[in-house]
Coordinates of C-alpha atoms in Angstrom, one line a residue:
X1 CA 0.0 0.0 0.0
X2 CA 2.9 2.2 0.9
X3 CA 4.6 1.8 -2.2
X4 CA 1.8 2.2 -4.3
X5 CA 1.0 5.2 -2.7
X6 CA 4.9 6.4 -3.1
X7 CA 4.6 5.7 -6.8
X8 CA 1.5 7.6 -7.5
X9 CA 3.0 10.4 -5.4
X10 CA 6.2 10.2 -8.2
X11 CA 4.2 10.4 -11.4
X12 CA 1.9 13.3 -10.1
X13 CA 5.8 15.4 -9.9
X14 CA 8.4 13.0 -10.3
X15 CA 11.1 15.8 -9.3
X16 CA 9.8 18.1 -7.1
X17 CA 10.3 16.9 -3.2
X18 CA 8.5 20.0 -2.1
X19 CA 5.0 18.4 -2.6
X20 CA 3.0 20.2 0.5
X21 CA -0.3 17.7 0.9
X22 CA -3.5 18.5 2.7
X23 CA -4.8 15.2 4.3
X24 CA -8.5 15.0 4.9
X25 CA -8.6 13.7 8.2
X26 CA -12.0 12.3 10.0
X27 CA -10.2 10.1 12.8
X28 CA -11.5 6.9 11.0
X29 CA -9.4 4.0 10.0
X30 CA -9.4 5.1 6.3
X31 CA -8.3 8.5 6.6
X32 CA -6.3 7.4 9.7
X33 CA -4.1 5.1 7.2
X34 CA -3.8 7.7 4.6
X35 CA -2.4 10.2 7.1
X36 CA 0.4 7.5 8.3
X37 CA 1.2 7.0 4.8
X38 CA 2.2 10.6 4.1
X39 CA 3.5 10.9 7.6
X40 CA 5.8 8.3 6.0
X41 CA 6.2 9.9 2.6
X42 CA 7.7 12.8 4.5
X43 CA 9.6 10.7 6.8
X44 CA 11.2 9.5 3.7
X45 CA 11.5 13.2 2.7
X46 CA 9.5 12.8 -0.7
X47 CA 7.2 15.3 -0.1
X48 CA 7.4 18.6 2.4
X49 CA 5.7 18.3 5.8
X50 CA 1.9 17.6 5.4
X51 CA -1.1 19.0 7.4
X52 CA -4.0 17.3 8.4
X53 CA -7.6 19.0 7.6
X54 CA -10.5 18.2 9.8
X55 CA -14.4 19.2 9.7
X56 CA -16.5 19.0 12.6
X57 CA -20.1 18.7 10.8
X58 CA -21.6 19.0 15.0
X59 CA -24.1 16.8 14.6
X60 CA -23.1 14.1 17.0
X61 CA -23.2 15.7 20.2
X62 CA -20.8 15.2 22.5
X63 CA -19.3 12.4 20.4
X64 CA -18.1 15.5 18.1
X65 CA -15.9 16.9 20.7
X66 CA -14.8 13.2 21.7
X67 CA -13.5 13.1 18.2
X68 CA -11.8 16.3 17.4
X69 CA -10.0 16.1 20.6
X70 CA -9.0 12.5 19.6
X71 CA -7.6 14.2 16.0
X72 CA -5.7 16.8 17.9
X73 CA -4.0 14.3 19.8
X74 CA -3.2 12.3 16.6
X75 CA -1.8 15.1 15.3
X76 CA 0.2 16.2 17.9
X77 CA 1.9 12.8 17.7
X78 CA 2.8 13.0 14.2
X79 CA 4.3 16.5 14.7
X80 CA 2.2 17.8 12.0
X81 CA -0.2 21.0 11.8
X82 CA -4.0 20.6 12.2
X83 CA -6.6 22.8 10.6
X84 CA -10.3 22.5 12.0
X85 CA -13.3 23.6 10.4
X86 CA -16.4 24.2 12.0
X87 CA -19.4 23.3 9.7
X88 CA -23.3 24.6 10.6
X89 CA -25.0 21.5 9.1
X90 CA -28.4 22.1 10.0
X91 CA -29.1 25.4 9.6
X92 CA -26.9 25.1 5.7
X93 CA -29.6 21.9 5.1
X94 CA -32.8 23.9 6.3
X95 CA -31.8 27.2 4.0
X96 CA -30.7 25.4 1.0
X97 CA -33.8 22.3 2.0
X98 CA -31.9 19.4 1.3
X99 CA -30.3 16.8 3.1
X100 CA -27.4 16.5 5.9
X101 CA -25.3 14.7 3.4
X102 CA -25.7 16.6 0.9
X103 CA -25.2 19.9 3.3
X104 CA -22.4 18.3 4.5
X105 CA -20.6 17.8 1.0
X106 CA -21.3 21.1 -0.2
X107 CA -19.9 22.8 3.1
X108 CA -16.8 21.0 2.9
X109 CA -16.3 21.4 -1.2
X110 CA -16.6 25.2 -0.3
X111 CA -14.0 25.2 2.4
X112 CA -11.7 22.9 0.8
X113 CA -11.5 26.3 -2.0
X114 CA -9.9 27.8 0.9
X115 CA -7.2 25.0 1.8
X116 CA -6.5 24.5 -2.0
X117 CA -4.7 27.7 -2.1
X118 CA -2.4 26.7 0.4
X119 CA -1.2 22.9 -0.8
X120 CA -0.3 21.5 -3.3
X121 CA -2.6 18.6 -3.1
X122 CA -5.9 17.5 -0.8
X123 CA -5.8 13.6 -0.1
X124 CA -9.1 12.3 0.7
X125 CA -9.4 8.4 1.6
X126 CA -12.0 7.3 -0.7
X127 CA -11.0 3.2 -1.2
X128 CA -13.1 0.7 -4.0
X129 CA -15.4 0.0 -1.9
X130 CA -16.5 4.1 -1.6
X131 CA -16.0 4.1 -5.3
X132 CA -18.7 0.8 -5.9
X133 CA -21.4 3.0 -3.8
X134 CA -21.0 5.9 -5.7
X135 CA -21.7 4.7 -8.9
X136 CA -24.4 2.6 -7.4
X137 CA -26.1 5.5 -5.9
X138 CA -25.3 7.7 -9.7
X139 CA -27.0 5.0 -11.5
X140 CA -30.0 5.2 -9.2
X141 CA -30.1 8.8 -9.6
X142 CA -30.0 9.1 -13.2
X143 CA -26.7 9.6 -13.8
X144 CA -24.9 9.5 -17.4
X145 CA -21.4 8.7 -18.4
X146 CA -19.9 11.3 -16.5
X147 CA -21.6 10.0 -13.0
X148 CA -21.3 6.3 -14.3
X149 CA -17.3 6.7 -14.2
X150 CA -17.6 7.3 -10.2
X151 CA -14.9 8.8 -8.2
X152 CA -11.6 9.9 -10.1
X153 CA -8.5 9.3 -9.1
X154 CA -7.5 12.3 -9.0
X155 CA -9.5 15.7 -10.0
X156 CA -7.9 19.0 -9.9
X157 CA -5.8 19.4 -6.6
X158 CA -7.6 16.5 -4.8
X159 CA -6.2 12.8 -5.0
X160 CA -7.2 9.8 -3.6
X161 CA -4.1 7.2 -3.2
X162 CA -6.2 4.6 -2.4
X163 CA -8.9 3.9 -4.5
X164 CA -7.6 0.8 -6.1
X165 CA -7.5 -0.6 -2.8
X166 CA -10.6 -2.3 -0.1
X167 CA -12.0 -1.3 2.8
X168 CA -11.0 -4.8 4.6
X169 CA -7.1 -4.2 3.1
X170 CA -7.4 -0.4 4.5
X171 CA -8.4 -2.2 7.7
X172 CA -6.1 -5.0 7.7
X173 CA -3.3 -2.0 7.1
X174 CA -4.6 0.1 10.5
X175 CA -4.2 -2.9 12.5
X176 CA -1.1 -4.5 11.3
X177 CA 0.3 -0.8 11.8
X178 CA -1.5 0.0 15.2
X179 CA -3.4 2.9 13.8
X180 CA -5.4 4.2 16.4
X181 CA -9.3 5.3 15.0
X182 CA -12.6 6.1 16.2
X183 CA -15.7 4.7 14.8
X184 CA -18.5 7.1 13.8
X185 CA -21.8 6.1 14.9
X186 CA -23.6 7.9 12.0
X187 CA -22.1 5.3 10.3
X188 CA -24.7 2.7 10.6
X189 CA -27.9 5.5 10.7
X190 CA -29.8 4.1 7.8
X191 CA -31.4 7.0 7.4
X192 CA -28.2 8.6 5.3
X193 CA -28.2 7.0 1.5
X194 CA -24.8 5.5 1.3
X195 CA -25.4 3.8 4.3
X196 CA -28.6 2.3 3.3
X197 CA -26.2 1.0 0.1
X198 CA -23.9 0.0 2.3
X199 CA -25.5 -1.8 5.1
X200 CA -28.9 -3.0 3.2
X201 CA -28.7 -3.1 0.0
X202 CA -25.1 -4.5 -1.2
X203 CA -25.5 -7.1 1.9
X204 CA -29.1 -8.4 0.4
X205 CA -27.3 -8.1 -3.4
X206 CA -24.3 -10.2 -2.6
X207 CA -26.6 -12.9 -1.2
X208 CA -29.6 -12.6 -3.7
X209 CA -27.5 -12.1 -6.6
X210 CA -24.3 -11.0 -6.7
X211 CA -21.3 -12.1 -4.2
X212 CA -19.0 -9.9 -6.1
X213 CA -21.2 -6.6 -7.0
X214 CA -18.0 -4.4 -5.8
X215 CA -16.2 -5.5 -8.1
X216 CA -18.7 -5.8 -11.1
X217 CA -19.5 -2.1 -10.0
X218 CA -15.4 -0.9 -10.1
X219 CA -15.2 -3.2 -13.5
X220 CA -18.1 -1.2 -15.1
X221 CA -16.7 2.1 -13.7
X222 CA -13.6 1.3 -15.2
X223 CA -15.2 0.4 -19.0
X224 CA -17.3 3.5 -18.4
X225 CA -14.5 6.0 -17.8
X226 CA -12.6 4.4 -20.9
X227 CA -15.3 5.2 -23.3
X228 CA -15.7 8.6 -21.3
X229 CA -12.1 9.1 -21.7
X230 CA -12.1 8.4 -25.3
X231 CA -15.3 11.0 -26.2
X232 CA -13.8 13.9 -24.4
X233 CA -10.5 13.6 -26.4
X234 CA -12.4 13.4 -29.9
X235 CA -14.8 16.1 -29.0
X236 CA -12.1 18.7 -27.8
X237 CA -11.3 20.3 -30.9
X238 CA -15.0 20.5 -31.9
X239 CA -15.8 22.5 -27.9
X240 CA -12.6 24.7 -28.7
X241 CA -14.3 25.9 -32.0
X242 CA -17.9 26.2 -30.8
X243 CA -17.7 27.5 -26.7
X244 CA -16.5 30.2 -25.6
X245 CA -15.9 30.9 -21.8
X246 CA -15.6 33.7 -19.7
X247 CA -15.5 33.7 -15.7
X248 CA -18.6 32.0 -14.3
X249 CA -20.0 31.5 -18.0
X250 CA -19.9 29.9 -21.3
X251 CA -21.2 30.8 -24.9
X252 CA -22.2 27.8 -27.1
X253 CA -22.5 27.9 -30.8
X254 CA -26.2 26.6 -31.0
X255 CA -26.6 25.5 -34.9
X256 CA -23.0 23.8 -34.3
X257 CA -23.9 22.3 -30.7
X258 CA -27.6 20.8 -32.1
X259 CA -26.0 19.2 -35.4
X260 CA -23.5 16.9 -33.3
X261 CA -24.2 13.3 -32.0
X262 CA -25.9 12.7 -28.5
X263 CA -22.8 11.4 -26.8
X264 CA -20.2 14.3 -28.5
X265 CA -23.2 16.9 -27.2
X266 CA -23.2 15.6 -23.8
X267 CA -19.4 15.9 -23.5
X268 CA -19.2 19.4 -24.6
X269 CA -22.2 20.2 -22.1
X270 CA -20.1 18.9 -19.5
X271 CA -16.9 20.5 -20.9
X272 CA -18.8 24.5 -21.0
X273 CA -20.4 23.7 -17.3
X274 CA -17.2 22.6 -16.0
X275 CA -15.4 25.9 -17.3
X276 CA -18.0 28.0 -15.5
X277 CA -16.7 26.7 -12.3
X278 CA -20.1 24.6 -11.3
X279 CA -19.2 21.9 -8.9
X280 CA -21.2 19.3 -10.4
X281 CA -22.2 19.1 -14.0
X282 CA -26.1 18.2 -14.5
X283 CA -26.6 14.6 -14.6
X284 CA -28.6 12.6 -17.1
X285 CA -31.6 13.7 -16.6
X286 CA -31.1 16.9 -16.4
X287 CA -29.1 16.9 -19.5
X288 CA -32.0 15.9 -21.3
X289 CA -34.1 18.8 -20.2
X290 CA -31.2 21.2 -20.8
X291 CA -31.4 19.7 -24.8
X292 CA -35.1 19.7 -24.8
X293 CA -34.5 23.5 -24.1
X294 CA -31.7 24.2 -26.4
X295 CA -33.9 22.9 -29.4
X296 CA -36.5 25.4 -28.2
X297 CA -37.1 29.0 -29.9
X298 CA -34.6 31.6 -28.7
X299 CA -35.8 33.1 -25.3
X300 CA -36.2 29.6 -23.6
X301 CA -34.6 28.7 -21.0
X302 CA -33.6 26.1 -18.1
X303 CA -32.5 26.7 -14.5
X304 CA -31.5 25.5 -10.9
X305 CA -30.1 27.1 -7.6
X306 CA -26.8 27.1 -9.3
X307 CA -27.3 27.3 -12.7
X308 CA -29.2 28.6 -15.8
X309 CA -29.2 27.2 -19.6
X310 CA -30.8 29.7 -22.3
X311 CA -31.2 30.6 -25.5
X312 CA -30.4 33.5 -27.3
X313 CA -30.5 33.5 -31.3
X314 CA -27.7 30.9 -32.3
X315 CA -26.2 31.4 -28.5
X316 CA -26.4 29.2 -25.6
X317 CA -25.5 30.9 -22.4
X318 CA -24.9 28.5 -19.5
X319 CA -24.4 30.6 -16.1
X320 CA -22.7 29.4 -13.0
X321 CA -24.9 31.5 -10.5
X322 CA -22.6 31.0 -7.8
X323 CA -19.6 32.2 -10.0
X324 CA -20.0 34.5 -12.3
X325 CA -17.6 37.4 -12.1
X326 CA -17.9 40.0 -14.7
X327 CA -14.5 41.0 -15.1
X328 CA -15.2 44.7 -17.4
X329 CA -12.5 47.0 -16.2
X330 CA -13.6 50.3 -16.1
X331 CA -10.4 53.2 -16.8
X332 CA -11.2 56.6 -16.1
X333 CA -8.7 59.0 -18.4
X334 CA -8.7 62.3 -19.7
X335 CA -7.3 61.2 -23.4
X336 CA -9.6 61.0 -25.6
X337 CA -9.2 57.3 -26.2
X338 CA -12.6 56.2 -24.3
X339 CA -15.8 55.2 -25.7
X340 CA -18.2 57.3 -23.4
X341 CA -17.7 60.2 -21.5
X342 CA -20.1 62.5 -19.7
X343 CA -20.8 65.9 -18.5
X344 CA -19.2 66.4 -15.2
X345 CA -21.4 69.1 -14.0
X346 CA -24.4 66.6 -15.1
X347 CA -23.8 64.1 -12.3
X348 CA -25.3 64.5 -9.2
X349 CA -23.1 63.6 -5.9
X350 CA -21.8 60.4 -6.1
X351 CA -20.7 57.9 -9.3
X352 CA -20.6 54.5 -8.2
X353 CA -21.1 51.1 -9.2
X354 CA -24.0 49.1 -8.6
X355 CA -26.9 46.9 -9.6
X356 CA -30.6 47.9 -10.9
X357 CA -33.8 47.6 -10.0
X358 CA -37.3 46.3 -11.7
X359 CA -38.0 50.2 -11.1
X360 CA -35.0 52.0 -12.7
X361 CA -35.7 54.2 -15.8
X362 CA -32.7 55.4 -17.9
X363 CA -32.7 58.0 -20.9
X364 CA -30.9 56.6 -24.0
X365 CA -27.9 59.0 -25.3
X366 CA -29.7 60.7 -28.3
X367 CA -33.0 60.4 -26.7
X368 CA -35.4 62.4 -24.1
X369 CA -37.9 59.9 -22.8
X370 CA -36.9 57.7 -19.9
X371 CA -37.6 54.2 -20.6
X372 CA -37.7 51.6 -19.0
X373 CA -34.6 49.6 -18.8
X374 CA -35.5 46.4 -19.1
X375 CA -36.9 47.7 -22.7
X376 CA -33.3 49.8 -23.3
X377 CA -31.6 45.8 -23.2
X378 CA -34.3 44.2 -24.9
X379 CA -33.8 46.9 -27.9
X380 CA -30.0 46.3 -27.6
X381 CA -30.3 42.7 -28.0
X382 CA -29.1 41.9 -24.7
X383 CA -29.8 38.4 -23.5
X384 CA -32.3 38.2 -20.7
X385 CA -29.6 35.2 -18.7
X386 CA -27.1 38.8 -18.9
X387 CA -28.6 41.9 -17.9
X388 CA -28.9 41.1 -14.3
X389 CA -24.9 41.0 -14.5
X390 CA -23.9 43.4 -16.5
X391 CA -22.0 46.6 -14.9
X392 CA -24.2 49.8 -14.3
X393 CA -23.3 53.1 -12.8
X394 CA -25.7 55.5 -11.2
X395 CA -25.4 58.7 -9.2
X396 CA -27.3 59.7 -6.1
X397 CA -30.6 60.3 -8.2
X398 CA -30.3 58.1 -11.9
X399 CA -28.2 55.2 -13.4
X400 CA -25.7 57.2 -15.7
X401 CA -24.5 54.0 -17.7
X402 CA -25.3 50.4 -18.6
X403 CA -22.9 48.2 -20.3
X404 CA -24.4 47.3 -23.6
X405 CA -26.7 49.9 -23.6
X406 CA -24.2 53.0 -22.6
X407 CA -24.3 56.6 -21.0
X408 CA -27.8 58.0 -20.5
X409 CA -28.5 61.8 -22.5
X410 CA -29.0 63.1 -18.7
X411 CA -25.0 63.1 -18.3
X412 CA -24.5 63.7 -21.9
X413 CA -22.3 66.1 -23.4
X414 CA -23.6 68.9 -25.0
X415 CA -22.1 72.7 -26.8
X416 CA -22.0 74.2 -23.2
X417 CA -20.1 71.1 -21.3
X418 CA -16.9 72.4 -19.9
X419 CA -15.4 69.6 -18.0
X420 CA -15.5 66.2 -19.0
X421 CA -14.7 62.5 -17.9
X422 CA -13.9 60.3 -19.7
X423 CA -14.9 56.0 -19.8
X424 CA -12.8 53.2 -20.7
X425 CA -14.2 50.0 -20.8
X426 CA -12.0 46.9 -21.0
X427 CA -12.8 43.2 -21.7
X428 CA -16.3 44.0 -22.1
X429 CA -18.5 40.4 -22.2
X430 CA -20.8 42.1 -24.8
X431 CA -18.7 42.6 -27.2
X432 CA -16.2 39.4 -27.0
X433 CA -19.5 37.5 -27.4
X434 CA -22.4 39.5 -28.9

C-alpha cells in the first residue's frame, strides 16, 4: 500500500520533493491510514511536511468533541499541523432544503476552496469500496457517463491514493500498523443514502444475486470511464471551435452544438459547465431537459439554484450562478481614447457602481424619454440570462451608464459642457460575445 501510494505520489511530480499535501482527516481508519502513509512519505523526505484538515459537521453531540480532541492528539503525535473547520449543518440543510449529506458535501467542497490555495494537493481516503457505492447511488439517480465513471482518481488538486484498494485491506493495514481510530456512529444510521447502500442493499445483493457486486460495479466504472475518456478527447477540438468561456459563464454555438451526436453533445455540455466553475455538472436527466431547451425557440430557458441554460438566437448561455464574475474594467482618463464620456457638471453627488432595480428608468444618449430599462436591453439585444450581471453606474438620483446599452443623454455632453470625464471599458463580455 505504501509503495503504491509512493509511486502515485512520483508520477503526479516526479522531481519536485517540495510536494505540500493536505490530508483530509475524520479520525476513522481510512483517513487514519492515509495520514500515516504521508507521515511516511515525509519521513522519507519525498514530499514537504503535510497537514492534516479536519471538519467538525456537529451533529453528534458530545461524540463531536470526543473526536476532534482525539484528531488533535493524533496530530500532535505526528508532529504535523492541524486545521479544524467548524461546519453549521443544520441550519446550511434547512436554508438550502436538502439533506445532511448533501449539506455536509457542499460545506466542505466550499471550504476545501480555501485550503487549496495553500497545498499542493488535498488527499481524501476514498477506497473501491466508496467508489462501488458511488456509482451505485449515480446509477439510481439518473446519472450518465460522467456519473457512471464514479470517483476519479485524481480531479484537480484532490487525489485519492487509495482507490484501487478495499475497505478490509485499509483495515487489515490500521491494524497491522496499530493505527489508532474512532468509529462514527452515523455510520450505521440508515437514514443517510450511502449507508442504506452499504448496510442494506449491497449485503441483500451479494446474497440474492451478486457475491461480487463491488467488483462488477469498479469493472463497469472502469469500461465506463474508458469510453468517457475516449469521447472527451475526440470532442475537444469541436468544444474549442464552438464554446467560448468567460469567468462563471460559457457561450455555445447553437446551430453547431444541435448538429452533433448525442454522446459528443453531452461531452461538450459537460466541458462548458465545467469551465463556468459549477461543482457538479447536470446529470442525465437533467441533460436531457437542458437539450429539450436548447432545441427550443430563442428566449427559452432552463434553471436550478446554481445554474441557468438559455437561448439567445444561435447562442447558448450557461451561467454558473454562484460564480460568475464579470470581469469589465472600467479606466477613467482624460485622453480621448474612451468610448463614453459625460458631463461632469451633469452628475449629481456620487458615481458608483452598482446593480438595478425592476424600477429603474434610464434615458438613452440621443433620446429624451426615460424608458424603461428592461426595454433599453431588450432593444440592444441583450440576453435576458445577462442583464442582471452586467455593470451599471448610477449617481445619487439616476443610473448614468449600462454596459451594452451605454451613458444616458441626462450626463450627456452637449455645446456648453466644460469639463469632461472620460470612460474606458476593457474586456467587455458584450462585445467578445455579442
Amino acid at each position: 500500500m505504501y509503495n503504491s501510494y509512493k509511486k502515485f505520489i512520483q508520477r503526479l511530480d516526479p522531481y519536485d520533493k517540495n510536494i505540500r499535501i493536505a490530508v483530509s482527516y475524520s479520525g476513522g481508519a481510512d483517513s487514519g491510514t492515509l495520514l500515516d502513509l504521508t507521515v511516511k512519505l515525509f519521513r522519507e523526505e519525498l514530499i514537504s511536511k503535510p497537514a492534516a484538515v479536519y471538519f467538525n459537521h456537529n451533529l453528534r453531540g458530545k461524540e463531536s468533541v470526543s473526536e476532534e480532541r482525539f484528531v488533535k492528539k493524533v496530530c500532535a503525535g505526528y508532529g504535523i499541523d492541524l486545521v479544524i473547520i467548524s461546519l453549521d449543518v443544520i441550519s446550511y440543510a434547512e436554508r438550502k432544503g436538502i439533506s445532511t449529506e448533501t449539506a455536509a458535501r457542499e460545506l466542505r467542497y466550499s471550504d476545501y476552496e480555501m485550503i487549496a490555495r495553500k497545498f499542493d494537493f488535498i488527499a481524501q481516503g476514498h477506497h473501491s469500496d466508496d467508489n462501488a457505492e458511488t456509482v451505485f447511488f449515480n446509477i439510481m439517480r439518473g446519472a450518465g457517463l460522467e456519473g457512471a465513471c464514479g470517483i476519479k482518481k485524481t480531479r484537480g488538486k484532490f487525489i485519492r491514493p487509495l482507490l484501487e484498494f478495499t475497505r478490509s485491506e485499509i483495515s487489515d493495514y490500521a491494524k497491522r500498523n496499530k493505527i489508532e481510530y474512532v468509529e462514527d456512529s452515523s455510520n450505521i444510521k440508515t437514514e443517510f443514502s450511502r449507508n442504506r447502500i452499504r448496510n442494506i442493499i449491497f449485503p441483500m445483493i451479494e446474497k440474492e444475486l451478486n457475491r461480487d457486486v463491488k467488483n462488477s460495479l469498479n469493472g463497469f466504472s472502469r469500461s465506463v470511464t474508458e469510453a468517457r475518456d475516449f469521447i472527451d478527447k475526440i470532442s475537444e477540438k469541436t468544444f474549442s471551435k464552438i464554446v467560448h468561456c468567460s469567468a462563471g459563464f460559457s457561450v455555445v454555438d447553437r446551430r453547431g452544438f444541435v448538429s452533433l451526436e448525442p454522446a459528443m453533445r453531452t461531452s461538450i455540455l459537460q466541458k462548458a459547465f465545467k469551465s463556468t466553475g459549477c461543482l457538479y455538472s447536470p446529470d442525465r436527466i437533467k441533460t436531457a431537459m437542458i437539450n429539450d431547451v436548447i432545441q427550443k425557440k430563442s428566449g427559452s430557458i432552463f434553471q436550478t439554484e446554481d445554474y441557468s441554460v438559455s437561448t439567445h438566437g444561435n447562442n447558448i448561455i450557461i451561467i454558473n450562478k454562484k460564480g460568475f464574475c464579470n470581469k469589465t474594467k472600467i479606466g477613467l482618463s482624460e485622453k480621448r481614447r474612451s468610448e463614453f464620456f459625460f458631463d461632469v457638471s451633469k452628475v449629481k453627488g456620487d458615481l458608483r457602481m452598482g446593480r438595478i432595480s425592476i424600477n429603474d428608468v434610464f434615458i438613452p444618449f440621443g433620446k429624451k424619454k426615460a424608458e424603461k430599462i428592461s426595454k433599453v436591453l431588450s432593444d440592444k439585444k441583450i440576453p435576458p440570462a445577462l442583464r442582471k450581471y452586467l455593470l451599471y453606474l448610477r449617481d445619487d438620483e439616476k443610473v448614468v451608464f449600462i454596459q451594452g446599452a451605454g451613458i444616458s443623454s441626462s450626463v450627456g455632453k452637449d455645446a456648453g459642457t466644460e469639463n469632461i470625464m472620460y470612460i474606458n471599458v476593457k474586456n467587455d463580455i458584450l462585445k467578445k460575445f455579442f
